[in-house]
Coordinates of C-alpha atoms and ligand atoms in Angstrom, one line a residue:
X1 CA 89.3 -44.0 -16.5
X2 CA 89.2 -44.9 -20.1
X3 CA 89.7 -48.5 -19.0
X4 CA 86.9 -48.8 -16.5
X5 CA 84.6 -47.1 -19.0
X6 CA 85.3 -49.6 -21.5
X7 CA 84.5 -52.3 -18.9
X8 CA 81.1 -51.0 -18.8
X9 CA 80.4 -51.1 -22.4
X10 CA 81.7 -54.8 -22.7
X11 CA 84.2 -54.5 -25.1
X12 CA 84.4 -57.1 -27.7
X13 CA 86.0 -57.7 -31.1
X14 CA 84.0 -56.8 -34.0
X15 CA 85.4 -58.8 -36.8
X16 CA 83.6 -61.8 -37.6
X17 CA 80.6 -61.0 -35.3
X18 CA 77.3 -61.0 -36.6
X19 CA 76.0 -57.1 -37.1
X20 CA 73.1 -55.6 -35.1
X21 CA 71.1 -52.1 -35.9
X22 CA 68.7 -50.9 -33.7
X23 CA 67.0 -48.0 -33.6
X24 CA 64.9 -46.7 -31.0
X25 CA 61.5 -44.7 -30.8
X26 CA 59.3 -43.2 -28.4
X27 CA 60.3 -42.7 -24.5
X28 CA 63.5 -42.8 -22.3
X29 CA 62.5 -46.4 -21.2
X30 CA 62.4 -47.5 -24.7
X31 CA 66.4 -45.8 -25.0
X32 CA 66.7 -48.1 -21.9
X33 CA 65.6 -51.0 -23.0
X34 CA 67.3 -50.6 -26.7
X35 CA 70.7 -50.8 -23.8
X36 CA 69.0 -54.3 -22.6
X37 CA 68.6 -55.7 -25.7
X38 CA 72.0 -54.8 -26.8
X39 CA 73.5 -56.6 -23.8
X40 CA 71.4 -59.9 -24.5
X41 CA 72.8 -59.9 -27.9
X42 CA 76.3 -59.0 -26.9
X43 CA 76.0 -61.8 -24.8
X44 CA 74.9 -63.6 -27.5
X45 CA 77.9 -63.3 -30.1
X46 CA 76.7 -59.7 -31.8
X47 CA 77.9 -56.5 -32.1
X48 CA 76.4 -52.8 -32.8
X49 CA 77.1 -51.6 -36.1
X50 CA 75.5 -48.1 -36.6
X51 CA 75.5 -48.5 -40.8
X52 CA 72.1 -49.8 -41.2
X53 CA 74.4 -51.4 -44.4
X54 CA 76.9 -54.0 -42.5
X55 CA 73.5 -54.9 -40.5
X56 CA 72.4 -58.7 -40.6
X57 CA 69.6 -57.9 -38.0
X58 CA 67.5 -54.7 -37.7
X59 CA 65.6 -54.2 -34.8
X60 CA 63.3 -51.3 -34.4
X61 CA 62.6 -50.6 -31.1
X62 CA 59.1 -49.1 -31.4
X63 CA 56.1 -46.6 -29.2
X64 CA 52.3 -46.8 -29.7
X65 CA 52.1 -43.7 -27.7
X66 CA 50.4 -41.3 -30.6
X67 CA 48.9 -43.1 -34.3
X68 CA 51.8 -40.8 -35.9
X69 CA 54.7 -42.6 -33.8
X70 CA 53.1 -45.9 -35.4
X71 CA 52.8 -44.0 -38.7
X72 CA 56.6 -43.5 -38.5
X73 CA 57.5 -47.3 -37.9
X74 CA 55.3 -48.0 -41.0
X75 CA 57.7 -45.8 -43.2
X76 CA 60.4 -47.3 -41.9
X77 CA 59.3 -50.9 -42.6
X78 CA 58.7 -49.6 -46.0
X79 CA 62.5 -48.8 -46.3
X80 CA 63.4 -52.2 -44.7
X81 CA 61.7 -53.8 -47.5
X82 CA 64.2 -52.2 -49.9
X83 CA 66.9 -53.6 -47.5
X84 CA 65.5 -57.0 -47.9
X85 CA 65.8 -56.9 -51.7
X86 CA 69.2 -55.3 -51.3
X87 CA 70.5 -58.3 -48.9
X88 CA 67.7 -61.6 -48.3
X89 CA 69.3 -63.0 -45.3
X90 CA 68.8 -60.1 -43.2
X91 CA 66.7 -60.5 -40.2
X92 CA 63.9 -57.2 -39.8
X93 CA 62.4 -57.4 -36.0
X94 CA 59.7 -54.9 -34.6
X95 CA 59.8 -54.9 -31.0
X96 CA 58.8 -52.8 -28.1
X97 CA 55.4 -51.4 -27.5
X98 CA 54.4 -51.3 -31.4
X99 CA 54.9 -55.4 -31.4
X100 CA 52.4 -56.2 -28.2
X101 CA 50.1 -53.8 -29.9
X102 CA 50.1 -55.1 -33.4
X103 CA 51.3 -58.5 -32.9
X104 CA 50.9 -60.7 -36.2
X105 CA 49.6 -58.1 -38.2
X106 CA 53.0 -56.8 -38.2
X107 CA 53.7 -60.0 -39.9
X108 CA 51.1 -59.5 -42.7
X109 CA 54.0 -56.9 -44.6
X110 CA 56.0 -60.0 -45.4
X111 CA 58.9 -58.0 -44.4
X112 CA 58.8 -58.3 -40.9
X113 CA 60.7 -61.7 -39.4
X114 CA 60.5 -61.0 -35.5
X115 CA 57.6 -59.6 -33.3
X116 CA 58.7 -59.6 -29.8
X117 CA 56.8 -57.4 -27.3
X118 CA 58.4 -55.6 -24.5
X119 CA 58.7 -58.9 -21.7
X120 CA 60.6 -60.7 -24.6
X121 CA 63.8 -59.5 -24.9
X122 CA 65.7 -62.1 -23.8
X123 CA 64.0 -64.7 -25.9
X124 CA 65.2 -62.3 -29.2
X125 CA 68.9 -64.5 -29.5
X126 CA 66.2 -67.6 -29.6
X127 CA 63.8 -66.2 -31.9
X128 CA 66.6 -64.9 -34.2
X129 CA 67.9 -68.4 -34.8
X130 CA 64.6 -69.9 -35.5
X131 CA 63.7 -67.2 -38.1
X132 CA 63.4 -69.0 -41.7
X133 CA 62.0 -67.1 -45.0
X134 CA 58.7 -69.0 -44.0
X135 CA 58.8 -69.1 -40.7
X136 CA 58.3 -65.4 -38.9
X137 CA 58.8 -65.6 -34.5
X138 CA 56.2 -63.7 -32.4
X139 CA 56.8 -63.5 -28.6
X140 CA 54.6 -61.0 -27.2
X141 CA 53.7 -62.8 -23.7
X142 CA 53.4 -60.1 -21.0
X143 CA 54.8 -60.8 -17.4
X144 CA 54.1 -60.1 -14.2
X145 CA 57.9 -60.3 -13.1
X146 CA 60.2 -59.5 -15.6
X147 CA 62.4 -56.0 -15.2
X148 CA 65.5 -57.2 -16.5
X149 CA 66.7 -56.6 -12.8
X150 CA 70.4 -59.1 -13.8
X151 CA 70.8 -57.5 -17.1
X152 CA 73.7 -54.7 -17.3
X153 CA 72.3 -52.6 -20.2
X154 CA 75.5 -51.6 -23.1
X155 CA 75.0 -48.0 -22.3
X156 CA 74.7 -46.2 -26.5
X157 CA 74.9 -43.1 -25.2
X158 CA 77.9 -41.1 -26.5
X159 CA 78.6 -39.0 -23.5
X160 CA 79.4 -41.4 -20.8
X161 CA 78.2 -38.9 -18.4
X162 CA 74.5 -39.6 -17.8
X163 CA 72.7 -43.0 -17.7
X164 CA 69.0 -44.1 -17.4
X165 CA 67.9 -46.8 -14.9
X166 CA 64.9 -48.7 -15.0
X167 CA 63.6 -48.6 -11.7
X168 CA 60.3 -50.5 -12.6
X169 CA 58.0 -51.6 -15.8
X170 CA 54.4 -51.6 -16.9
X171 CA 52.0 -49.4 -15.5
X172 CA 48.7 -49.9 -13.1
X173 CA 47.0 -47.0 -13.8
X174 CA 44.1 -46.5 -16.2
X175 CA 44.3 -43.3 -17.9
X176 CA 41.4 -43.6 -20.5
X177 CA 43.5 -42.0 -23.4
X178 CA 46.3 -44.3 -23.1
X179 CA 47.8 -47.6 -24.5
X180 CA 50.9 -47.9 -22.3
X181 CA 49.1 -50.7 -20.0
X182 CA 48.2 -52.5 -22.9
X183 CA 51.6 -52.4 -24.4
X184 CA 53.9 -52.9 -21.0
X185 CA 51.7 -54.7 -18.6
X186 CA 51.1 -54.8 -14.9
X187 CA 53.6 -52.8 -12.5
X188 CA 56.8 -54.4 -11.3
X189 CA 59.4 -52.6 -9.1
X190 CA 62.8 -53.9 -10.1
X191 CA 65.1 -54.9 -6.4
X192 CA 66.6 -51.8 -5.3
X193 CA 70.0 -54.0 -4.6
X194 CA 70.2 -53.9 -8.2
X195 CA 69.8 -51.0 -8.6
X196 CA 72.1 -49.6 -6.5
X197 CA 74.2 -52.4 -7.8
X198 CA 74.1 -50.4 -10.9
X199 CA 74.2 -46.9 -10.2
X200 CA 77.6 -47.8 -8.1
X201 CA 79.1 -49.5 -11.2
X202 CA 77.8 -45.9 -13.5
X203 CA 79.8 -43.6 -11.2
X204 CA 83.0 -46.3 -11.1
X205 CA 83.1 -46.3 -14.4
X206 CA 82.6 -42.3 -15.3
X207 CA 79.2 -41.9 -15.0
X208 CA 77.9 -38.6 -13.3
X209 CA 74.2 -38.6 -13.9
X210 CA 71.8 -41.8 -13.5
X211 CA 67.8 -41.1 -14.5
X212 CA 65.7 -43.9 -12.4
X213 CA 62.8 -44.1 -14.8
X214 CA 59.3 -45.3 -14.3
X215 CA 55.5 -44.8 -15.7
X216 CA 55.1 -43.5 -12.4
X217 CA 58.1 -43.5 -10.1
X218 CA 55.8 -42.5 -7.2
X219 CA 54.2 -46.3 -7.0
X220 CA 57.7 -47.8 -6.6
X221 CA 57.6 -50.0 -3.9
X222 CA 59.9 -53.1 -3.5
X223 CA 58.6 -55.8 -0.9
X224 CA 60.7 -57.7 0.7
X225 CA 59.4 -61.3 1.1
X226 CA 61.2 -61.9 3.9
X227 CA 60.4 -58.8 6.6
X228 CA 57.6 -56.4 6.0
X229 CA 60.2 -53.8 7.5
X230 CA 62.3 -54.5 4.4
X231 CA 59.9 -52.6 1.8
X232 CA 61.4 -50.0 0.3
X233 CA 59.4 -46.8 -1.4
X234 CA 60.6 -44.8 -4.1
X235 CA 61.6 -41.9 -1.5
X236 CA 63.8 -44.5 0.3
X237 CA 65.1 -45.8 -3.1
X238 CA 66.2 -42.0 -4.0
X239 CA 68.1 -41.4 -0.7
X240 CA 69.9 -44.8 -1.3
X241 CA 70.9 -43.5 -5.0
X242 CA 71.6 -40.2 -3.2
X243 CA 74.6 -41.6 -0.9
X244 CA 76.5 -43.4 -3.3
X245 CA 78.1 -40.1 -4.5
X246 CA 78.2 -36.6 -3.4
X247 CA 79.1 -36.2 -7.0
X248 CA 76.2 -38.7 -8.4
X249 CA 73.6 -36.6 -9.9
X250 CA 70.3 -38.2 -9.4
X251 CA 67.5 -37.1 -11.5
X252 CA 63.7 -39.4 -12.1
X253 CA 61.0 -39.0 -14.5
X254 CA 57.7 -39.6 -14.4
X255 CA 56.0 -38.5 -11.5
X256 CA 52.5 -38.8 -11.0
X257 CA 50.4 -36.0 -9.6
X258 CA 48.2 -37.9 -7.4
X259 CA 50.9 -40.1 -6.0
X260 CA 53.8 -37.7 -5.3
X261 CA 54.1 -37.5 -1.6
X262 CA 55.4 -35.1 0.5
X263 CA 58.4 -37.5 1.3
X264 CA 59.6 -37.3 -1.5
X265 CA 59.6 -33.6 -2.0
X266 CA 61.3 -33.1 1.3
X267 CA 63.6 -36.5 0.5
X268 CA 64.6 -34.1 -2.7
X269 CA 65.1 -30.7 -0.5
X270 CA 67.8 -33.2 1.7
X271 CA 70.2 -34.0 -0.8
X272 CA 72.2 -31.4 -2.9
X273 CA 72.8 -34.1 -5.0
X274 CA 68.9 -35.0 -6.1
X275 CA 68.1 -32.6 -9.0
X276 CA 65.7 -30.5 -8.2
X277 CA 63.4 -30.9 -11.3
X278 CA 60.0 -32.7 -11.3
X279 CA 57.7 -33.9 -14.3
X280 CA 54.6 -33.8 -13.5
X281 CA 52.0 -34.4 -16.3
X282 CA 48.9 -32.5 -15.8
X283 CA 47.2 -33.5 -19.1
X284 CA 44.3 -30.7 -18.8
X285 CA 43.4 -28.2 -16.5
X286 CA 40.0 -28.7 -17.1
X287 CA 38.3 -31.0 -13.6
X288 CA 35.4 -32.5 -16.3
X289 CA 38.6 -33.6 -18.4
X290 CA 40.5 -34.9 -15.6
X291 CA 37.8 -36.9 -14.5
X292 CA 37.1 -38.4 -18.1
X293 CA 40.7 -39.1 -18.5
X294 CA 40.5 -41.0 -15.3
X295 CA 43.6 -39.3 -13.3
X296 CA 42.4 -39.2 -10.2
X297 CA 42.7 -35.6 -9.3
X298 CA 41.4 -32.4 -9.6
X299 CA 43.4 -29.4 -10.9
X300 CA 43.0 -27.8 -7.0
X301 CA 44.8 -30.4 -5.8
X302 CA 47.4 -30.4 -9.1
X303 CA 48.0 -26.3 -7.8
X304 CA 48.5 -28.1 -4.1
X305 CA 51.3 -30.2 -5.1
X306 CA 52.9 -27.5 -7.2
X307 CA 52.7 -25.1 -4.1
X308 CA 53.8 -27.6 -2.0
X309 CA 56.7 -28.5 -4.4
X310 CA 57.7 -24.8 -4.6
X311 CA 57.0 -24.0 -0.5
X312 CA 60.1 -26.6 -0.1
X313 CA 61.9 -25.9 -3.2
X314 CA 61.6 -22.4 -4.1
X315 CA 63.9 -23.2 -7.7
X316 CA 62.8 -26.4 -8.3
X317 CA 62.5 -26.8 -12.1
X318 CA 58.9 -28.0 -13.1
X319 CA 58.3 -29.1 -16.4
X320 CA 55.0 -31.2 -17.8
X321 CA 52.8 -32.8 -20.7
X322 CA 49.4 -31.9 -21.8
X323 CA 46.8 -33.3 -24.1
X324 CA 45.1 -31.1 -26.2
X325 CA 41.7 -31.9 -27.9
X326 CA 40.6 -35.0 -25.6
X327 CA 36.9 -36.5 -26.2
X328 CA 34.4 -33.1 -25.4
X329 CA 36.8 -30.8 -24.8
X330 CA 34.9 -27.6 -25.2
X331 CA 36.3 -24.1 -25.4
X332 CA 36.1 -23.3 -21.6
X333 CA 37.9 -27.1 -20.7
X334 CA 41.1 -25.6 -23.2
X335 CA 40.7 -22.1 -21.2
X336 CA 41.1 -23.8 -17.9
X337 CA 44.4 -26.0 -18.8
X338 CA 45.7 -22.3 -20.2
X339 CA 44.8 -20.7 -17.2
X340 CA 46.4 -23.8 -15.2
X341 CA 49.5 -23.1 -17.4
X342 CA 49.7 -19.7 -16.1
X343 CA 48.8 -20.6 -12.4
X344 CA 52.2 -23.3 -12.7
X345 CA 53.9 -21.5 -14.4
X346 CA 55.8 -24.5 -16.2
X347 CA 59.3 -23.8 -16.8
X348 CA 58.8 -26.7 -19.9
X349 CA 55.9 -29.1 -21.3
X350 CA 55.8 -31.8 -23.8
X351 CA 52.2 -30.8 -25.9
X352 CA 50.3 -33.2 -28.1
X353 CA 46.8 -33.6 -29.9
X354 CA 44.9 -36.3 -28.3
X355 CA 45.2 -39.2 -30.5
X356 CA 42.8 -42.2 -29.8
X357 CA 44.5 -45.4 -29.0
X358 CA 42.2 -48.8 -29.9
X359 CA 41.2 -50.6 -27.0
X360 CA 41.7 -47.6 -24.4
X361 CA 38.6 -46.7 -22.6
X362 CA 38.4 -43.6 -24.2
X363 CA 38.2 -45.1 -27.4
X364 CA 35.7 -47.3 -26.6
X365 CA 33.5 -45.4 -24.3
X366 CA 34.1 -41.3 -25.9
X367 CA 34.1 -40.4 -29.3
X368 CA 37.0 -38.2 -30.5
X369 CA 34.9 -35.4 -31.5
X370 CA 37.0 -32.8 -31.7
X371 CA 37.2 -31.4 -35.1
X372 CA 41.0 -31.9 -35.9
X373 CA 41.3 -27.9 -37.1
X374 CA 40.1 -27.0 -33.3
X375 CA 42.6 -30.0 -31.7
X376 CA 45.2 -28.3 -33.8
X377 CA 44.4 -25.1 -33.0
X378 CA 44.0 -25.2 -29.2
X379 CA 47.7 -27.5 -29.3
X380 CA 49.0 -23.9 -31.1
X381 CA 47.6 -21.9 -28.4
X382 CA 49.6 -24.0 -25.7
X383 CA 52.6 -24.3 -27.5
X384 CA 52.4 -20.6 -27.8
X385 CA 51.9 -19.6 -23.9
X386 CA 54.4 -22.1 -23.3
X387 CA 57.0 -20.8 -25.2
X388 CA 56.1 -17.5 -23.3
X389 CA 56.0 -19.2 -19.5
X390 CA 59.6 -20.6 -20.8
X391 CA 60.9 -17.5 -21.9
X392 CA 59.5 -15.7 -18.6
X393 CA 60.8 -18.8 -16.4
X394 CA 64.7 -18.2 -18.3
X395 CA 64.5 -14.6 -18.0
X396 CA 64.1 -15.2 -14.0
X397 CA 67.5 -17.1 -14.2
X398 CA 69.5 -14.0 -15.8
X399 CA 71.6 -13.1 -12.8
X400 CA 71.8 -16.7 -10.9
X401 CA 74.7 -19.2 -10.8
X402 CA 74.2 -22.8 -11.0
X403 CA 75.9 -25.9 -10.9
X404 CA 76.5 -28.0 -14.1
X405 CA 77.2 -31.0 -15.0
X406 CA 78.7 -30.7 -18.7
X407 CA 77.6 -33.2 -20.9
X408 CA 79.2 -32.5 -24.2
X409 CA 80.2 -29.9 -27.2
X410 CA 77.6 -26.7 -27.9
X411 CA 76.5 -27.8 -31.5
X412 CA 75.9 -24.9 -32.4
X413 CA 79.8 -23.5 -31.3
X414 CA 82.8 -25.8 -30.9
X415 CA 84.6 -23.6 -28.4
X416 CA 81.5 -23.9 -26.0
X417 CA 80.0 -26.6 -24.1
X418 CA 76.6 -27.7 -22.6
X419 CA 75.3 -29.4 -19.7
X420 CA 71.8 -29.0 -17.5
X421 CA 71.7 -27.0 -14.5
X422 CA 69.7 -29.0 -11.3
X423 CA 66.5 -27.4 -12.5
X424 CA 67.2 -29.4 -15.8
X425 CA 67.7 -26.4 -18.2
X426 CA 70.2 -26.4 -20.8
X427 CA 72.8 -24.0 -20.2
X428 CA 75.6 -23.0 -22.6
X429 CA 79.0 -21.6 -21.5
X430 CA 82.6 -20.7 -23.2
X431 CA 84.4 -24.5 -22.6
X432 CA 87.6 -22.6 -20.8
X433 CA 89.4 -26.1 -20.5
X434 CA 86.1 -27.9 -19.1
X435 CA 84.7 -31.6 -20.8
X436 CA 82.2 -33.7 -20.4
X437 CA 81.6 -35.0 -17.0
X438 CA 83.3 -31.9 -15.3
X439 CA 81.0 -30.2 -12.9
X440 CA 81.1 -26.4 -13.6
X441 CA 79.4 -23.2 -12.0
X442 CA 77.9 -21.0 -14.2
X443 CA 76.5 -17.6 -14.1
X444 CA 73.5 -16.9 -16.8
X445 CA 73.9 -13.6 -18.2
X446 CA 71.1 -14.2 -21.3
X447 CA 68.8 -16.5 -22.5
X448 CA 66.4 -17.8 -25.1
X449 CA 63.3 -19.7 -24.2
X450 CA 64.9 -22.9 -24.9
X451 CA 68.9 -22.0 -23.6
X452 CA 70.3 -20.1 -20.4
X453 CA 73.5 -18.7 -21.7
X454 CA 76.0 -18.3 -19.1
X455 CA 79.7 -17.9 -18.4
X456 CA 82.2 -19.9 -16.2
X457 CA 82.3 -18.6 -12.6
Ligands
5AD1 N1 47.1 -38.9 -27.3 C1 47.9 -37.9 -27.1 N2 48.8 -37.8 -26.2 C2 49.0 -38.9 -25.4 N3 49.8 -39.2 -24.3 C3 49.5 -40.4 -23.9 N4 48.5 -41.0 -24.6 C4 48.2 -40.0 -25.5 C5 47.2 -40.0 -26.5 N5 46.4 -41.1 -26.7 C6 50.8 -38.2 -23.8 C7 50.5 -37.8 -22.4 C8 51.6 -38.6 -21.7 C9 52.7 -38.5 -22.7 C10 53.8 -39.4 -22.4 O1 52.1 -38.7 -23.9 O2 50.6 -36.4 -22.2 O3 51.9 -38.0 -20.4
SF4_2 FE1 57.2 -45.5 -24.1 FE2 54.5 -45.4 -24.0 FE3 55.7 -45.1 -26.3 FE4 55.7 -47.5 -25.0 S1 53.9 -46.4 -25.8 S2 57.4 -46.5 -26.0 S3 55.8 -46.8 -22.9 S4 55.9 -43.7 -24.6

């Protein structure tokens, strides 16, 4: 087993090699694509190092998501600059969403030597050899084809256990708040042969958990050139994942409310083996909000999916992100998304001020006008129902057994070990001989809002 894992990670000899750092900010695609990179400089003659120290190239792999995500990229190219004095030859590079947004001005620190955007990857070896003092490289060309579809990523996870696939890139829709089609580009479904290709070559090598990730997994669709018959939607791609393994976990994030279908909720209810967990951002429970955030639907039909959802899968695990303080938002908008809270009863949420993006619509066609007191505010209000839907949501689970796939050592006790149950909470158990990659049922017998705790069954 050891053996095959290794295979997967390309194992190489370290002396001698040049030294790559990368750190990684922002979402589970960016974690994905830091894995891409890694294998394009493998390929290339490097290796990891995770001292920051041995490093001759530091990459940054970086999110435009929210200003402070940027903010935090900035602090860290302050520290590179210290680097730099420390060792000259080192190579800095921004890359990822941060680059395409930014481009050259990036360059304007003087510290910066490489600005590749997220399409660029594979130029990086390239660019990296053609980097002088004098002369920076900027590659931030988006494509309409690229998803890395060849590339096996050099999996950084520690676990071994669970892996993310990239299933597609960019995004098509136009949410007004939001940069991500300005920083990844038009939608591109990756060929489902390779990604089965992959999956297959996960669970050979240990792997009991792959993630097919998307902007919005729901608009997967792979055409065939050759036979209209030969398109393939994202429910069909699931099932395919889903029969590799009984013992394959397959989980996906993000789904879109509008484009859900019902074939995918019942493709989910077929297979014990799909996770029954969906991420559905709502943003705001407000309609006027909805509408001025350009998501194309209305929070009556964001309660029909849920019910729909929970009508087929009565424990399905729904988690989801919201906004708070978007352009107008008056008291009664922040009422309705608590009230929409309530109504979904999210087991999770991921909660944020609205930040405005340059060059969204929103930015250029509503100003941010509320106050930043009332954003932050309103954000504490969610955060505080939320942690009470959570707690409410665990206490339902005292009592139940699940099945769970352990992914590692408690941190907070070395004689216990976690893993997520199908509905994607966290469960914590006494380790009674178990490790990582085992599947174990569990009973829950207490919980916090974040933690079912449980015992062996
Ligand atoms: N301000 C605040 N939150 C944002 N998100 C996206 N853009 C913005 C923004 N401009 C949030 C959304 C999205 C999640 C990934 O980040 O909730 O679903
Ligand atoms: Fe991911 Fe969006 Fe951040 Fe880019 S901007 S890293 S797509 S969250």
């Amino acid at each position: 087993m050891k053996i095959l894992k290794m295979k997967n990670i390309k194992p190489i000899k370290d002396e001698g090699r040049p030294k790559v750092y990368i750190e990684t900010y922002g979402c589970q695609m960016n974690v994905n694509d830091s894995e891409v990179i890694l294998s394009i400089l493998q390929d290339d003659g490097y290796a990891l190092t995770e001292d920051i120290g041995q490093a001759n190239v530091i990459l940054a792999n970086t999110c435009s998501i929210r200003d402070n995500a940027e903010q935090r990229v900035w602090g860290r190219i302050d520290q590179f600059r210290l680097r730099k004095e420390q060792r000259r030859d080192v190579i800095i590079g921004i890359v990822g969403c941060m680059a395409e947004r930014l481009k050259d001005k990036l360059l304007d620190s003087h510290i910066v030597d490489i600005v590749a955007g997220p399409d660029s990857y594979r130029k990086l070896p390239e660019m990296i050899r053609a980097v002088t003092p004098d002369s920076p490289q900027m590659d931030v060309l988006l494509s309409r084809e690229e998803t890395y579809a060849d590339i096996t990523p050099v999996r950084m996870d520690r676990n071994g256990v669970s892996a993310y696939i990239s299933i597609m890139r960019g995004c098509n829709n136009v949410c007004s708040y939001c940069i991500v089609p300005y920083t990844r580009g038009v939608e591109r479904s990756r060929d489902p042969r390779t990604i089965l290709k992959e999956a297959v070559d996960l669970y050979t090598c240990g792997y009991r958990e792959v993630n097919l990730l998307g902007q919005n997994v729901d608009s997967y669709l792979w055409k065939d050139p050759e036979s209209a018959d030969g398109d393939v939607n994202f429910a069909q791609l699931l099932e395919m994942v889903a029969r590799i393994s009984p013992d394959l976990r397959v989980r996906f994030s993000t789904s879109h409310p509008k484009d859900i279908s019902d074939e995918v909720i019942y493709t989910m209810a077929m297979y014990d083996n799909i996770c029954k967990h969906i991420h559905l951002p709502v943003q705001s429970g407000s309609n006027a909000m909805l509408e001025k955030m350009r998501r194309k639907y209305t929070r009556e039909w964001y309660l029909e999916r849920v019910r729909k959802i929970r009508s087929v899968m009565p424990d399905c695990g729904l988690t989801t992100d919201i906004i708070a303080g978007f352009c107008g938002e008056t008291e009664q908008d922040h009422k309705d998304t608590l009230s929409l809270m309530e109504e979904a009863a999210f087991d999770a949420a991921f909660m944020f001020q609205y930040s405005e993006r340059p060059g969204t619509l929103a930015a250029r066609k509503y100003p941010d006008d509320v106050p930043a007191e009332v954003k932050t505010s309103r954000l504490n209000e969610i955060i505080a129902l939320q942690g009470r839907l959570s707690l409410e949501s665990n206490e339902r689970d005292v009592g139940k057994r699940f099945r769970v796939l352990v992914e590692g050592v408690s941190k907070k006790n070395a004689d216990e070990l976690f893993g997520r149950a199908g509905n994607n909470k966290v469960c914590v158990f006494p380790a009674g001989g178990h490790k990582a990659g085992d599947y174990v049922d569990v009973e829950v017998v207490s919980c916090t809002s974040a933690t079912l705790i449980s015992r062996l069954v």
